Amino acid sequence: HLELLRGDTERASDLFCRSARLFNEIGDQGGVGESLEGLAAVSAATGGMDEAALVLGTARHARERSMSKTFPHDRALIEGWLDEAQRAVGEERWAVLLEQGGAMDIAAALELVGHGRE
């Protein structure tokens, strides 16, 4: 989260992607969800509003599978970007994209944000 707050979206994206892959390898879906939430915020911060919603949908699905919740501190760090993305996309489209993202697997979400072949 620190790199995103510093404005280094490329580094933040790389770190969130690496984290998502590692958490997925060890079966920690809560960690996958947290990492994908960060990637969704990076997408929103860089203008990828549709991608932000899709990746957030995948993150929420991972969280549901693990029955984990976003920590209030983490939510506070990313919600500004995600709220902006939701306003830009519109409520209806946002809901559709979240649902579509929930049906995506982790590899597809990473591919969407440019980290599919690492």
Short mmCIF file of N, CA and C in Angstrom, two decimals:
data_model
loop_
_atom_site.label_atom_id
_atom_site.label_comp_id
_atom_site.label_asym_id
_atom_site.label_seq_id
_atom_site.Cartn_x
_atom_site.Cartn_y
_atom_site.Cartn_z
N HIS A 1 0.81 -1.19 0.00
CA HIS A 1 0.00 0.00 0.00
C HIS A 1 0.86 1.26 0.00
N LEU A 2 2.01 1.17 0.60
CA LEU A 2 2.88 2.34 0.71
C LEU A 2 3.27 2.88 -0.66
N GLU A 3 3.62 1.99 -1.57
CA GLU A 3 4.04 2.44 -2.90
C GLU A 3 2.89 3.13 -3.63
N LEU A 4 1.69 2.64 -3.46
CA LEU A 4 0.52 3.28 -4.07
C LEU A 4 0.32 4.67 -3.47
N LEU A 5 0.44 4.78 -2.16
CA LEU A 5 0.30 6.08 -1.51
C LEU A 5 1.39 7.06 -1.94
N ARG A 6 2.55 6.55 -2.24
CA ARG A 6 3.66 7.39 -2.72
C ARG A 6 3.49 7.79 -4.19
N GLY A 7 2.55 7.14 -4.87
CA GLY A 7 2.31 7.44 -6.27
C GLY A 7 3.09 6.58 -7.24
N ASP A 8 3.82 5.60 -6.73
CA ASP A 8 4.58 4.71 -7.60
C ASP A 8 3.68 3.53 -7.96
N THR A 9 2.78 3.78 -8.91
CA THR A 9 1.77 2.78 -9.25
C THR A 9 2.38 1.55 -9.92
N GLU A 10 3.45 1.73 -10.66
CA GLU A 10 4.09 0.58 -11.31
C GLU A 10 4.65 -0.38 -10.27
N ARG A 11 5.37 0.15 -9.31
CA ARG A 11 5.94 -0.69 -8.24
C ARG A 11 4.83 -1.31 -7.39
N ALA A 12 3.82 -0.51 -7.07
CA ALA A 12 2.69 -1.02 -6.29
C ALA A 12 2.03 -2.18 -7.02
N SER A 13 1.82 -2.03 -8.31
CA SER A 13 1.20 -3.08 -9.10
C SER A 13 2.05 -4.35 -9.07
N ASP A 14 3.34 -4.19 -9.25
CA ASP A 14 4.24 -5.35 -9.22
C ASP A 14 4.19 -6.07 -7.87
N LEU A 15 4.21 -5.30 -6.79
CA LEU A 15 4.20 -5.91 -5.45
C LEU A 15 2.87 -6.58 -5.14
N PHE A 16 1.76 -5.94 -5.50
CA PHE A 16 0.45 -6.56 -5.27
C PHE A 16 0.32 -7.83 -6.09
N CYS A 17 0.82 -7.80 -7.32
CA CYS A 17 0.75 -8.99 -8.17
C CYS A 17 1.57 -10.13 -7.57
N ARG A 18 2.79 -9.83 -7.17
CA ARG A 18 3.65 -10.84 -6.56
C ARG A 18 2.98 -11.43 -5.31
N SER A 19 2.39 -10.56 -4.51
CA SER A 19 1.70 -11.02 -3.30
C SER A 19 0.52 -11.92 -3.64
N ALA A 20 -0.25 -11.54 -4.64
CA ALA A 20 -1.41 -12.35 -5.04
C ALA A 20 -0.96 -13.75 -5.46
N ARG A 21 0.10 -13.81 -6.24
CA ARG A 21 0.61 -15.11 -6.69
C ARG A 21 1.09 -15.96 -5.51
N LEU A 22 1.84 -15.36 -4.60
CA LEU A 22 2.37 -16.11 -3.46
C LEU A 22 1.24 -16.58 -2.54
N PHE A 23 0.29 -15.69 -2.25
CA PHE A 23 -0.84 -16.09 -1.41
C PHE A 23 -1.63 -17.21 -2.08
N ASN A 24 -1.79 -17.13 -3.39
CA ASN A 24 -2.52 -18.18 -4.11
C ASN A 24 -1.77 -19.51 -4.02
N GLU A 25 -0.45 -19.48 -4.15
CA GLU A 25 0.35 -20.71 -4.07
C GLU A 25 0.19 -21.41 -2.73
N ILE A 26 0.06 -20.63 -1.65
CA ILE A 26 -0.06 -21.25 -0.33
C ILE A 26 -1.52 -21.44 0.09
N GLY A 27 -2.45 -21.06 -0.79
CA GLY A 27 -3.86 -21.28 -0.51
C GLY A 27 -4.51 -20.27 0.42
N ASP A 28 -3.91 -19.11 0.56
CA ASP A 28 -4.45 -18.06 1.43
C ASP A 28 -5.34 -17.13 0.61
N GLN A 29 -6.62 -17.46 0.52
CA GLN A 29 -7.54 -16.67 -0.29
C GLN A 29 -7.79 -15.28 0.30
N GLY A 30 -7.69 -15.14 1.61
CA GLY A 30 -7.80 -13.81 2.22
C GLY A 30 -6.67 -12.91 1.76
N GLY A 31 -5.46 -13.46 1.71
CA GLY A 31 -4.31 -12.70 1.21
C GLY A 31 -4.44 -12.38 -0.26
N VAL A 32 -4.98 -13.34 -1.03
CA VAL A 32 -5.24 -13.09 -2.45
C VAL A 32 -6.21 -11.92 -2.59
N GLY A 33 -7.28 -11.95 -1.80
CA GLY A 33 -8.27 -10.87 -1.84
C GLY A 33 -7.65 -9.53 -1.52
N GLU A 34 -6.83 -9.48 -0.49
CA GLU A 34 -6.17 -8.23 -0.10
C GLU A 34 -5.28 -7.71 -1.23
N SER A 35 -4.52 -8.60 -1.83
CA SER A 35 -3.62 -8.21 -2.92
C SER A 35 -4.40 -7.71 -4.14
N LEU A 36 -5.48 -8.41 -4.47
CA LEU A 36 -6.29 -7.99 -5.61
C LEU A 36 -7.01 -6.67 -5.34
N GLU A 37 -7.41 -6.43 -4.09
CA GLU A 37 -7.99 -5.13 -3.75
C GLU A 37 -6.98 -4.02 -4.01
N GLY A 38 -5.73 -4.29 -3.66
CA GLY A 38 -4.68 -3.31 -3.95
C GLY A 38 -4.50 -3.08 -5.44
N LEU A 39 -4.54 -4.17 -6.21
CA LEU A 39 -4.44 -4.05 -7.67
C LEU A 39 -5.63 -3.29 -8.25
N ALA A 40 -6.80 -3.49 -7.68
CA ALA A 40 -7.98 -2.74 -8.13
C ALA A 40 -7.78 -1.24 -7.88
N ALA A 41 -7.22 -0.90 -6.73
CA ALA A 41 -6.95 0.51 -6.42
C ALA A 41 -5.92 1.09 -7.38
N VAL A 42 -4.89 0.31 -7.72
CA VAL A 42 -3.89 0.77 -8.68
C VAL A 42 -4.56 1.01 -10.04
N SER A 43 -5.42 0.10 -10.46
CA SER A 43 -6.13 0.28 -11.72
C SER A 43 -6.93 1.57 -11.72
N ALA A 44 -7.64 1.82 -10.63
CA ALA A 44 -8.43 3.05 -10.52
C ALA A 44 -7.52 4.28 -10.53
N ALA A 45 -6.41 4.21 -9.82
CA ALA A 45 -5.49 5.35 -9.75
C ALA A 45 -4.87 5.68 -11.10
N THR A 46 -4.80 4.70 -11.98
CA THR A 46 -4.19 4.91 -13.29
C THR A 46 -5.24 5.04 -14.39
N GLY A 47 -6.51 5.18 -14.01
CA GLY A 47 -7.57 5.42 -14.99
C GLY A 47 -8.26 4.19 -15.53
N GLY A 48 -7.91 3.01 -15.04
CA GLY A 48 -8.55 1.78 -15.50
C GLY A 48 -9.77 1.46 -14.65
N MET A 49 -10.80 2.25 -14.83
CA MET A 49 -11.97 2.13 -13.95
C MET A 49 -12.71 0.80 -14.13
N ASP A 50 -12.91 0.36 -15.37
CA ASP A 50 -13.56 -0.94 -15.59
C ASP A 50 -12.72 -2.07 -15.01
N GLU A 51 -11.41 -2.00 -15.23
CA GLU A 51 -10.51 -3.02 -14.70
C GLU A 51 -10.56 -3.04 -13.18
N ALA A 52 -10.64 -1.85 -12.58
CA ALA A 52 -10.72 -1.78 -11.11
C ALA A 52 -11.93 -2.56 -10.61
N ALA A 53 -13.07 -2.37 -11.25
CA ALA A 53 -14.29 -3.07 -10.82
C ALA A 53 -14.16 -4.57 -11.02
N LEU A 54 -13.63 -4.98 -12.16
CA LEU A 54 -13.48 -6.41 -12.43
C LEU A 54 -12.55 -7.08 -11.42
N VAL A 55 -11.40 -6.46 -11.18
CA VAL A 55 -10.44 -7.04 -10.23
C VAL A 55 -11.00 -7.02 -8.81
N LEU A 56 -11.72 -5.95 -8.48
CA LEU A 56 -12.35 -5.91 -7.16
C LEU A 56 -13.38 -7.03 -7.01
N GLY A 57 -14.10 -7.33 -8.07
CA GLY A 57 -15.04 -8.45 -8.03
C GLY A 57 -14.34 -9.76 -7.76
N THR A 58 -13.18 -9.97 -8.40
CA THR A 58 -12.39 -11.18 -8.16
C THR A 58 -11.91 -11.20 -6.71
N ALA A 59 -11.47 -10.04 -6.22
CA ALA A 59 -10.99 -9.94 -4.83
C ALA A 59 -12.10 -10.28 -3.84
N ARG A 60 -13.27 -9.75 -4.09
CA ARG A 60 -14.39 -10.02 -3.18
C ARG A 60 -14.77 -11.50 -3.18
N HIS A 61 -14.69 -12.12 -4.34
CA HIS A 61 -14.98 -13.55 -4.42
C HIS A 61 -13.95 -14.35 -3.61
N ALA A 62 -12.68 -13.97 -3.72
CA ALA A 62 -11.64 -14.65 -2.93
C ALA A 62 -11.89 -14.45 -1.44
N ARG A 63 -12.30 -13.24 -1.06
CA ARG A 63 -12.60 -12.97 0.35
C ARG A 63 -13.78 -13.82 0.82
N GLU A 64 -14.81 -13.93 -0.02
CA GLU A 64 -15.97 -14.74 0.36
C GLU A 64 -15.58 -16.20 0.57
N ARG A 65 -14.74 -16.73 -0.33
CA ARG A 65 -14.31 -18.13 -0.19
C ARG A 65 -13.56 -18.35 1.11
N SER A 66 -12.80 -17.36 1.53
CA SER A 66 -12.00 -17.52 2.75
C SER A 66 -12.73 -17.00 3.99
N MET A 67 -13.89 -16.40 3.78
CA MET A 67 -14.66 -15.78 4.86
C MET A 67 -13.83 -14.73 5.59
N SER A 68 -12.96 -14.04 4.86
CA SER A 68 -12.17 -12.97 5.47
C SER A 68 -12.75 -11.62 5.08
N LYS A 69 -12.44 -10.64 5.87
CA LYS A 69 -12.94 -9.29 5.62
C LYS A 69 -11.76 -8.34 5.42
N THR A 70 -12.04 -7.26 4.74
CA THR A 70 -11.02 -6.22 4.56
C THR A 70 -10.84 -5.51 5.89
N PHE A 71 -9.60 -5.38 6.32
CA PHE A 71 -9.33 -4.64 7.54
C PHE A 71 -9.69 -3.17 7.34
N PRO A 72 -10.24 -2.52 8.36
CA PRO A 72 -10.60 -1.11 8.22
C PRO A 72 -9.44 -0.24 7.74
N HIS A 73 -8.24 -0.52 8.21
CA HIS A 73 -7.07 0.26 7.79
C HIS A 73 -6.83 0.10 6.29
N ASP A 74 -6.90 -1.13 5.81
CA ASP A 74 -6.71 -1.37 4.37
C ASP A 74 -7.82 -0.71 3.56
N ARG A 75 -9.04 -0.82 4.03
CA ARG A 75 -10.17 -0.20 3.33
C ARG A 75 -9.96 1.30 3.22
N ALA A 76 -9.51 1.92 4.30
CA ALA A 76 -9.28 3.37 4.28
C ALA A 76 -8.21 3.75 3.27
N LEU A 77 -7.23 2.89 3.07
CA LEU A 77 -6.15 3.20 2.13
C LEU A 77 -6.61 3.14 0.67
N ILE A 78 -7.55 2.28 0.36
CA ILE A 78 -7.92 2.07 -1.05
C ILE A 78 -9.28 2.65 -1.43
N GLU A 79 -10.12 2.96 -0.47
CA GLU A 79 -11.50 3.30 -0.81
C GLU A 79 -11.63 4.57 -1.63
N GLY A 80 -10.75 5.53 -1.46
CA GLY A 80 -10.83 6.76 -2.26
C GLY A 80 -10.72 6.48 -3.75
N TRP A 81 -9.75 5.65 -4.12
CA TRP A 81 -9.58 5.31 -5.53
C TRP A 81 -10.76 4.50 -6.05
N LEU A 82 -11.22 3.56 -5.24
CA LEU A 82 -12.32 2.70 -5.68
C LEU A 82 -13.64 3.47 -5.74
N ASP A 83 -13.85 4.39 -4.80
CA ASP A 83 -15.05 5.23 -4.85
C ASP A 83 -15.05 6.09 -6.11
N GLU A 84 -13.89 6.63 -6.45
CA GLU A 84 -13.77 7.45 -7.67
C GLU A 84 -14.08 6.60 -8.91
N ALA A 85 -13.57 5.38 -8.94
CA ALA A 85 -13.82 4.50 -10.07
C ALA A 85 -15.32 4.19 -10.17
N GLN A 86 -15.95 3.94 -9.05
CA GLN A 86 -17.37 3.63 -9.06
C GLN A 86 -18.19 4.81 -9.58
N ARG A 87 -17.84 6.01 -9.16
CA ARG A 87 -18.54 7.20 -9.66
C ARG A 87 -18.34 7.37 -11.16
N ALA A 88 -17.12 7.11 -11.63
CA ALA A 88 -16.81 7.28 -13.05
C ALA A 88 -17.56 6.27 -13.91
N VAL A 89 -17.70 5.05 -13.43
CA VAL A 89 -18.33 3.98 -14.19
C VAL A 89 -19.86 4.05 -14.08
N GLY A 90 -20.35 4.47 -12.93
CA GLY A 90 -21.79 4.49 -12.68
C GLY A 90 -22.21 3.25 -11.91
N GLU A 91 -23.23 3.42 -11.09
CA GLU A 91 -23.68 2.35 -10.18
C GLU A 91 -24.05 1.06 -10.92
N GLU A 92 -24.84 1.20 -11.97
CA GLU A 92 -25.33 0.02 -12.67
C GLU A 92 -24.19 -0.77 -13.31
N ARG A 93 -23.36 -0.07 -14.06
CA ARG A 93 -22.24 -0.73 -14.73
C ARG A 93 -21.27 -1.31 -13.70
N TRP A 94 -21.03 -0.58 -12.63
CA TRP A 94 -20.15 -1.05 -11.56
C TRP A 94 -20.62 -2.39 -11.03
N ALA A 95 -21.92 -2.51 -10.76
CA ALA A 95 -22.48 -3.75 -10.23
C ALA A 95 -22.30 -4.90 -11.22
N VAL A 96 -22.50 -4.63 -12.50
CA VAL A 96 -22.32 -5.65 -13.54
C VAL A 96 -20.87 -6.09 -13.59
N LEU A 97 -19.95 -5.13 -13.57
CA LEU A 97 -18.53 -5.45 -13.64
C LEU A 97 -18.06 -6.23 -12.40
N LEU A 98 -18.56 -5.86 -11.23
CA LEU A 98 -18.22 -6.61 -10.02
C LEU A 98 -18.65 -8.07 -10.14
N GLU A 99 -19.86 -8.26 -10.67
CA GLU A 99 -20.35 -9.63 -10.84
C GLU A 99 -19.49 -10.39 -11.85
N GLN A 100 -19.14 -9.75 -12.95
CA GLN A 100 -18.28 -10.40 -13.94
C GLN A 100 -16.92 -10.73 -13.34
N GLY A 101 -16.38 -9.81 -12.57
CA GLY A 101 -15.10 -10.04 -11.91
C GLY A 101 -15.15 -11.18 -10.92
N GLY A 102 -16.29 -11.33 -10.25
CA GLY A 102 -16.46 -12.42 -9.30
C GLY A 102 -16.41 -13.78 -9.96
N ALA A 103 -16.69 -13.82 -11.26
CA ALA A 103 -16.64 -15.09 -12.01
C ALA A 103 -15.26 -15.35 -12.61
N MET A 104 -14.36 -14.38 -12.53
CA MET A 104 -13.01 -14.54 -13.08
C MET A 104 -12.12 -15.26 -12.08
N ASP A 105 -11.14 -16.00 -12.60
CA ASP A 105 -10.17 -16.59 -11.69
C ASP A 105 -9.01 -15.61 -11.50
N ILE A 106 -8.14 -15.95 -10.60
CA ILE A 106 -7.03 -15.07 -10.23
C ILE A 106 -6.12 -14.80 -11.43
N ALA A 107 -5.83 -15.84 -12.20
CA ALA A 107 -4.96 -15.67 -13.37
C ALA A 107 -5.56 -14.68 -14.36
N ALA A 108 -6.87 -14.75 -14.56
CA ALA A 108 -7.53 -13.83 -15.49
C ALA A 108 -7.47 -12.40 -14.96
N ALA A 109 -7.64 -12.22 -13.67
CA ALA A 109 -7.57 -10.88 -13.08
C ALA A 109 -6.16 -10.31 -13.24
N LEU A 110 -5.14 -11.14 -13.02
CA LEU A 110 -3.76 -10.67 -13.17
C LEU A 110 -3.45 -10.36 -14.63
N GLU A 111 -3.98 -11.16 -15.53
CA GLU A 111 -3.80 -10.91 -16.96
C GLU A 111 -4.42 -9.57 -17.34
N LEU A 112 -5.56 -9.30 -16.79
CA LEU A 112 -6.29 -8.06 -17.08
C LEU A 112 -5.46 -6.83 -16.73
N VAL A 113 -4.72 -6.90 -15.64
CA VAL A 113 -3.92 -5.75 -15.22
C VAL A 113 -2.47 -5.84 -15.70
N GLY A 114 -2.21 -6.74 -16.63
CA GLY A 114 -0.90 -6.80 -17.26
C GLY A 114 0.13 -7.65 -16.56
N HIS A 115 -0.30 -8.56 -15.70
CA HIS A 115 0.65 -9.42 -14.98
C HIS A 115 0.39 -10.90 -15.24
N GLY A 116 -0.10 -11.20 -16.41
CA GLY A 116 -0.51 -12.57 -16.68
C GLY A 116 0.59 -13.56 -16.97
N ARG A 117 1.74 -13.13 -17.41
CA ARG A 117 2.75 -14.09 -17.85
C ARG A 117 3.98 -14.13 -16.96
N GLU A 118 3.89 -13.55 -15.80
CA GLU A 118 5.08 -13.52 -14.94
C GLU A 118 5.23 -14.77 -14.14
#
